Amino acid sequence: MSSRDARGLPVVHTTLTQDPVVTGRAAVPYVGTRRTVTMTTMADIADRIPEVVGWVLENGHAPAGAPFLRYLVIDMERELVVEAGIPVDGPVEAAGEVYAGTLPAGRYATVVHTGHPDDLVGATGDLLRWAEREGLAFDASPGPDGEVWGCRLENYLTDPREEPDMDRWETELAFRLAD
């Protein structure tokens, strides 16, 4: 049986490529799609990233940053509401399953994790514990279906076409802080 921290996350120690920091970020337009998934069906949304990138390119827009997963509602034991998205170079009109949105401006706790995506749970736990030690509060609140986040991102910095070794992939975690 694995030990868990105060938030119920498994205690897994990872090696982060840098110390977490707090940074200010501007609002960023993006396009994305949303799914309700479980921890075992996360691929249902992660596998949509290429489709969203394809939509951006097919509709004459340019990606303006790394593709991401944005966690909107989290209940690790039941379901998560997650978006697959990509920043774009300006306002976009979209309809249907691919829609336009804006990642909110604000202060974010960030850290880069180098390693296999399966290790992101541990890296996330490390970031959450660091913020707690620093006295930082996240833009998150309890909701009827789980913890509702203002903006909690996994930004995939490595292009798998250029680096096939998943143990070398870089993922930035960026979690918006409460005002």
PDB file of C-alpha atoms in Angstrom:
ATOM      1  CA  MET A   1       0.000   0.000   0.000  1.00  0.00           C
ATOM      2  CA  SER A   2       1.436   3.397  -0.974  1.00  0.00           C
ATOM      3  CA  SER A   3       1.470   6.353   1.391  1.00  0.00           C
ATOM      4  CA  ARG A   4      -0.563   9.456   0.557  1.00  0.00           C
ATOM      5  CA  ASP A   5      -0.126  13.130   1.390  1.00  0.00           C
ATOM      6  CA  ALA A   6      -2.744  15.432   2.987  1.00  0.00           C
ATOM      7  CA  ARG A   7      -4.503  15.877  -0.390  1.00  0.00           C
ATOM      8  CA  GLY A   8      -4.736  12.126  -0.949  1.00  0.00           C
ATOM      9  CA  LEU A   9      -2.028  12.099  -3.621  1.00  0.00           C
ATOM     10  CA  PRO A  10       0.437   9.219  -3.681  1.00  0.00           C
ATOM     11  CA  VAL A  11       3.775  10.186  -2.170  1.00  0.00           C
ATOM     12  CA  VAL A  12       6.205   9.632  -5.028  1.00  0.00           C
ATOM     13  CA  HIS A  13       9.481  11.508  -5.204  1.00  0.00           C
ATOM     14  CA  THR A  14      10.712  12.590  -8.600  1.00  0.00           C
ATOM     15  CA  THR A  15      13.684  14.516  -9.834  1.00  0.00           C
ATOM     16  CA  LEU A  16      12.524  17.849 -11.196  1.00  0.00           C
ATOM     17  CA  THR A  17      14.786  19.629 -13.653  1.00  0.00           C
ATOM     18  CA  GLN A  18      14.457  22.878 -11.726  1.00  0.00           C
ATOM     19  CA  ASP A  19      13.094  24.254  -8.494  1.00  0.00           C
ATOM     20  CA  PRO A  20       9.473  25.428  -8.693  1.00  0.00           C
ATOM     21  CA  VAL A  21       8.996  29.163  -9.196  1.00  0.00           C
ATOM     22  CA  VAL A  22       6.143  31.645  -9.258  1.00  0.00           C
ATOM     23  CA  THR A  23       5.741  33.503 -12.547  1.00  0.00           C
ATOM     24  CA  GLY A  24       3.268  35.998 -13.973  1.00  0.00           C
ATOM     25  CA  ARG A  25       1.505  35.037 -17.181  1.00  0.00           C
ATOM     26  CA  ALA A  26      -0.635  36.977 -19.620  1.00  0.00           C
ATOM     27  CA  ALA A  27      -3.956  35.660 -20.917  1.00  0.00           C
ATOM     28  CA  VAL A  28      -3.436  33.294 -23.867  1.00  0.00           C
ATOM     29  CA  PRO A  29      -5.963  32.384 -26.575  1.00  0.00           C
ATOM     30  CA  TYR A  30      -6.214  28.684 -27.371  1.00  0.00           C
ATOM     31  CA  VAL A  31      -8.344  26.069 -29.052  1.00  0.00           C
ATOM     32  CA  GLY A  32      -9.238  22.819 -27.391  1.00  0.00           C
ATOM     33  CA  THR A  33     -11.634  19.992 -26.821  1.00  0.00           C
ATOM     34  CA  ARG A  34     -12.941  18.555 -23.549  1.00  0.00           C
ATOM     35  CA  ARG A  35     -13.620  15.108 -22.131  1.00  0.00           C
ATOM     36  CA  THR A  36     -14.649  13.597 -18.829  1.00  0.00           C
ATOM     37  CA  VAL A  37     -12.179  10.797 -18.096  1.00  0.00           C
ATOM     38  CA  THR A  38     -10.858   8.644 -15.280  1.00  0.00           C
ATOM     39  CA  MET A  39      -7.238   8.053 -14.380  1.00  0.00           C
ATOM     40  CA  THR A  40      -7.384   4.821 -16.400  1.00  0.00           C
ATOM     41  CA  THR A  41      -8.998   6.461 -19.465  1.00  0.00           C
ATOM     42  CA  MET A  42      -6.775   9.575 -19.577  1.00  0.00           C
ATOM     43  CA  ALA A  43      -5.623   8.573 -23.076  1.00  0.00           C
ATOM     44  CA  ASP A  44      -9.143   9.397 -24.310  1.00  0.00           C
ATOM     45  CA  ILE A  45      -8.285  13.092 -23.971  1.00  0.00           C
ATOM     46  CA  ALA A  46      -4.489  13.008 -24.348  1.00  0.00           C
ATOM     47  CA  ASP A  47      -4.859  11.279 -27.725  1.00  0.00           C
ATOM     48  CA  ARG A  48      -6.953  14.251 -28.936  1.00  0.00           C
ATOM     49  CA  ILE A  49      -3.970  16.634 -28.913  1.00  0.00           C
ATOM     50  CA  PRO A  50      -2.904  15.779 -32.517  1.00  0.00           C
ATOM     51  CA  GLU A  51      -6.497  16.333 -33.687  1.00  0.00           C
ATOM     52  CA  VAL A  52      -6.589  19.803 -32.090  1.00  0.00           C
ATOM     53  CA  VAL A  53      -3.198  20.725 -33.571  1.00  0.00           C
ATOM     54  CA  GLY A  54      -4.425  19.501 -36.960  1.00  0.00           C
ATOM     55  CA  TRP A  55      -7.557  21.648 -36.653  1.00  0.00           C
ATOM     56  CA  VAL A  56      -5.412  24.726 -35.938  1.00  0.00           C
ATOM     57  CA  LEU A  57      -3.222  24.130 -38.994  1.00  0.00           C
ATOM     58  CA  GLU A  58      -6.132  23.197 -41.304  1.00  0.00           C
ATOM     59  CA  ASN A  59      -7.936  26.409 -40.378  1.00  0.00           C
ATOM     60  CA  GLY A  60      -5.005  28.706 -41.175  1.00  0.00           C
ATOM     61  CA  HIS A  61      -3.840  29.454 -37.658  1.00  0.00           C
ATOM     62  CA  ALA A  62      -0.423  29.045 -36.111  1.00  0.00           C
ATOM     63  CA  PRO A  63       0.330  27.287 -32.837  1.00  0.00           C
ATOM     64  CA  ALA A  64       1.707  29.830 -30.381  1.00  0.00           C
ATOM     65  CA  GLY A  65       3.051  27.456 -27.755  1.00  0.00           C
ATOM     66  CA  ALA A  66       3.194  23.893 -26.569  1.00  0.00           C
ATOM     67  CA  PRO A  67       0.140  21.633 -26.577  1.00  0.00           C
ATOM     68  CA  PHE A  68      -1.344  21.029 -23.151  1.00  0.00           C
ATOM     69  CA  LEU A  69      -3.817  19.242 -20.970  1.00  0.00           C
ATOM     70  CA  ARG A  70      -5.844  21.553 -18.746  1.00  0.00           C
ATOM     71  CA  TYR A  71      -7.454  19.997 -15.692  1.00  0.00           C
ATOM     72  CA  LEU A  72     -10.768  21.713 -14.932  1.00  0.00           C
ATOM     73  CA  VAL A  73     -12.313  19.379 -12.333  1.00  0.00           C
ATOM     74  CA  ILE A  74     -10.381  16.724 -10.436  1.00  0.00           C
ATOM     75  CA  ASP A  75     -11.678  13.820  -8.416  1.00  0.00           C
ATOM     76  CA  MET A  76      -8.843  11.314  -8.628  1.00  0.00           C
ATOM     77  CA  GLU A  77     -11.042   8.482  -7.339  1.00  0.00           C
ATOM     78  CA  ARG A  78     -13.872   9.061  -9.836  1.00  0.00           C
ATOM     79  CA  GLU A  79     -13.664  11.424 -12.816  1.00  0.00           C
ATOM     80  CA  LEU A  80     -11.700  14.349 -14.157  1.00  0.00           C
ATOM     81  CA  VAL A  81     -12.817  16.992 -16.633  1.00  0.00           C
ATOM     82  CA  VAL A  82      -9.832  17.704 -18.877  1.00  0.00           C
ATOM     83  CA  GLU A  83      -9.187  19.787 -21.992  1.00  0.00           C
ATOM     84  CA  ALA A  84      -6.637  19.016 -24.702  1.00  0.00           C
ATOM     85  CA  GLY A  85      -5.542  22.282 -26.265  1.00  0.00           C
ATOM     86  CA  ILE A  86      -2.941  24.400 -27.936  1.00  0.00           C
ATOM     87  CA  PRO A  87      -2.236  28.149 -27.715  1.00  0.00           C
ATOM     88  CA  VAL A  88      -2.901  30.055 -30.944  1.00  0.00           C
ATOM     89  CA  ASP A  89      -1.589  33.266 -32.461  1.00  0.00           C
ATOM     90  CA  GLY A  90      -4.785  35.273 -31.861  1.00  0.00           C
ATOM     91  CA  PRO A  91      -8.542  35.088 -31.472  1.00  0.00           C
ATOM     92  CA  VAL A  92     -10.085  32.133 -33.305  1.00  0.00           C
ATOM     93  CA  GLU A  93     -13.646  31.270 -34.235  1.00  0.00           C
ATOM     94  CA  ALA A  94     -14.361  27.620 -33.648  1.00  0.00           C
ATOM     95  CA  ALA A  95     -17.453  25.493 -33.346  1.00  0.00           C
ATOM     96  CA  GLY A  96     -18.338  21.963 -32.431  1.00  0.00           C
ATOM     97  CA  GLU A  97     -15.990  19.728 -30.505  1.00  0.00           C
ATOM     98  CA  VAL A  98     -13.040  22.066 -31.076  1.00  0.00           C
ATOM     99  CA  TYR A  99     -13.719  25.418 -29.427  1.00  0.00           C
ATOM    100  CA  ALA A 100     -11.879  28.627 -28.655  1.00  0.00           C
ATOM    101  CA  GLY A 101     -11.002  29.800 -25.173  1.00  0.00           C
ATOM    102  CA  THR A 102      -8.549  31.860 -23.170  1.00  0.00           C
ATOM    103  CA  LEU A 103      -6.118  30.627 -20.549  1.00  0.00           C
ATOM    104  CA  PRO A 104      -6.412  33.161 -17.720  1.00  0.00           C
ATOM    105  CA  ALA A 105      -3.724  35.643 -16.788  1.00  0.00           C
ATOM    106  CA  GLY A 106      -2.295  35.508 -13.305  1.00  0.00           C
ATOM    107  CA  ARG A 107       0.443  34.197 -11.095  1.00  0.00           C
ATOM    108  CA  TYR A 108       1.356  30.548 -11.606  1.00  0.00           C
ATOM    109  CA  ALA A 109       3.455  28.055  -9.670  1.00  0.00           C
ATOM    110  CA  THR A 110       5.539  26.311 -12.333  1.00  0.00           C
ATOM    111  CA  VAL A 111       8.118  23.585 -12.634  1.00  0.00           C
ATOM    112  CA  VAL A 112       9.577  21.508 -15.473  1.00  0.00           C
ATOM    113  CA  HIS A 113       9.623  17.736 -15.147  1.00  0.00           C
ATOM    114  CA  THR A 114      11.961  15.682 -17.333  1.00  0.00           C
ATOM    115  CA  GLY A 115      10.909  12.081 -17.605  1.00  0.00           C
ATOM    116  CA  HIS A 116       8.230   9.642 -18.594  1.00  0.00           C
ATOM    117  CA  PRO A 117       4.643  10.988 -18.518  1.00  0.00           C
ATOM    118  CA  ASP A 118       3.758   8.217 -16.052  1.00  0.00           C
ATOM    119  CA  ASP A 119       5.916  10.088 -13.511  1.00  0.00           C
ATOM    120  CA  LEU A 120       3.825  13.274 -13.720  1.00  0.00           C
ATOM    121  CA  VAL A 121       1.651  12.222 -10.767  1.00  0.00           C
ATOM    122  CA  GLY A 122       4.764  12.313  -8.586  1.00  0.00           C
ATOM    123  CA  ALA A 123       5.963  15.604 -10.057  1.00  0.00           C
ATOM    124  CA  THR A 124       2.508  17.096  -9.481  1.00  0.00           C
ATOM    125  CA  GLY A 125       2.592  15.953  -5.863  1.00  0.00           C
ATOM    126  CA  ASP A 126       6.017  17.554  -5.483  1.00  0.00           C
ATOM    127  CA  LEU A 127       4.707  20.871  -6.830  1.00  0.00           C
ATOM    128  CA  LEU A 128       1.623  20.777  -4.576  1.00  0.00           C
ATOM    129  CA  ARG A 129       3.753  20.046  -1.493  1.00  0.00           C
ATOM    130  CA  TRP A 130       6.249  22.798  -2.431  1.00  0.00           C
ATOM    131  CA  ALA A 131       3.412  25.339  -2.711  1.00  0.00           C
ATOM    132  CA  GLU A 132       2.009  24.262   0.650  1.00  0.00           C
ATOM    133  CA  ARG A 133       5.433  24.694   2.292  1.00  0.00           C
ATOM    134  CA  GLU A 134       5.707  28.156   0.687  1.00  0.00           C
ATOM    135  CA  GLY A 135       2.255  29.176   1.984  1.00  0.00           C
ATOM    136  CA  LEU A 136       0.819  29.507  -1.533  1.00  0.00           C
ATOM    137  CA  ALA A 137      -2.836  28.842  -2.304  1.00  0.00           C
ATOM    138  CA  PHE A 138      -4.063  27.652  -5.692  1.00  0.00           C
ATOM    139  CA  ASP A 139      -6.993  28.978  -7.719  1.00  0.00           C
ATOM    140  CA  ALA A 140      -9.036  25.917  -6.813  1.00  0.00           C
ATOM    141  CA  SER A 141     -12.167  25.275  -4.795  1.00  0.00           C
ATOM    142  CA  PRO A 142     -14.370  22.341  -3.873  1.00  0.00           C
ATOM    143  CA  GLY A 143     -17.236  21.607  -6.246  1.00  0.00           C
ATOM    144  CA  PRO A 144     -19.972  18.970  -6.378  1.00  0.00           C
ATOM    145  CA  ASP A 145     -17.940  16.795  -8.774  1.00  0.00           C
ATOM    146  CA  GLY A 146     -14.463  17.403  -7.359  1.00  0.00           C
ATOM    147  CA  GLU A 147     -11.880  20.143  -7.000  1.00  0.00           C
ATOM    148  CA  VAL A 148     -12.522  22.927  -9.554  1.00  0.00           C
ATOM    149  CA  TRP A 149      -9.363  24.621 -10.883  1.00  0.00           C
ATOM    150  CA  GLY A 150      -9.091  28.065 -12.455  1.00  0.00           C
ATOM    151  CA  CYS A 151      -6.140  26.863 -14.534  1.00  0.00           C
ATOM    152  CA  ARG A 152      -4.009  23.765 -14.000  1.00  0.00           C
ATOM    153  CA  LEU A 153      -1.830  22.895 -16.990  1.00  0.00           C
ATOM    154  CA  GLU A 154       0.539  20.229 -18.196  1.00  0.00           C
ATOM    155  CA  ASN A 155       2.417  21.856 -21.109  1.00  0.00           C
ATOM    156  CA  TYR A 156       4.149  19.269 -23.304  1.00  0.00           C
ATOM    157  CA  LEU A 157       7.418  20.935 -24.280  1.00  0.00           C
ATOM    158  CA  THR A 158       8.930  17.983 -26.168  1.00  0.00           C
ATOM    159  CA  ASP A 159       7.847  17.055 -29.689  1.00  0.00           C
ATOM    160  CA  PRO A 160       7.672  13.227 -29.708  1.00  0.00           C
ATOM    161  CA  ARG A 161       8.559  13.255 -33.411  1.00  0.00           C
ATOM    162  CA  GLU A 162      11.923  14.784 -32.498  1.00  0.00           C
ATOM    163  CA  GLU A 163      12.520  12.924 -29.229  1.00  0.00           C
ATOM    164  CA  PRO A 164      10.982   9.436 -29.144  1.00  0.00           C
ATOM    165  CA  ASP A 165      12.532   8.533 -25.760  1.00  0.00           C
ATOM    166  CA  MET A 166       9.717   9.289 -23.309  1.00  0.00           C
ATOM    167  CA  ASP A 167      12.182   9.309 -20.401  1.00  0.00           C
ATOM    168  CA  ARG A 168      13.681  12.494 -21.917  1.00  0.00           C
ATOM    169  CA  TRP A 169      10.406  14.367 -22.449  1.00  0.00           C
ATOM    170  CA  GLU A 170       9.980  17.735 -20.738  1.00  0.00           C
ATOM    171  CA  THR A 171       6.614  18.727 -19.300  1.00  0.00           C
ATOM    172  CA  GLU A 172       5.939  22.054 -17.629  1.00  0.00           C
ATOM    173  CA  LEU A 173       3.421  22.027 -14.814  1.00  0.00           C
ATOM    174  CA  ALA A 174       1.774  25.457 -14.423  1.00  0.00           C
ATOM    175  CA  PHE A 175      -0.903  25.871 -11.737  1.00  0.00           C
ATOM    176  CA  ARG A 176      -2.626  29.254 -11.285  1.00  0.00           C
ATOM    177  CA  LEU A 177      -2.426  30.726  -7.813  1.00  0.00           C
ATOM    178  CA  ALA A 178      -5.314  32.361  -5.954  1.00  0.00           C
ATOM    179  CA  ASP A 179      -5.314  36.155  -5.933  1.00  0.00           C
TER     180      ASP A 179
END
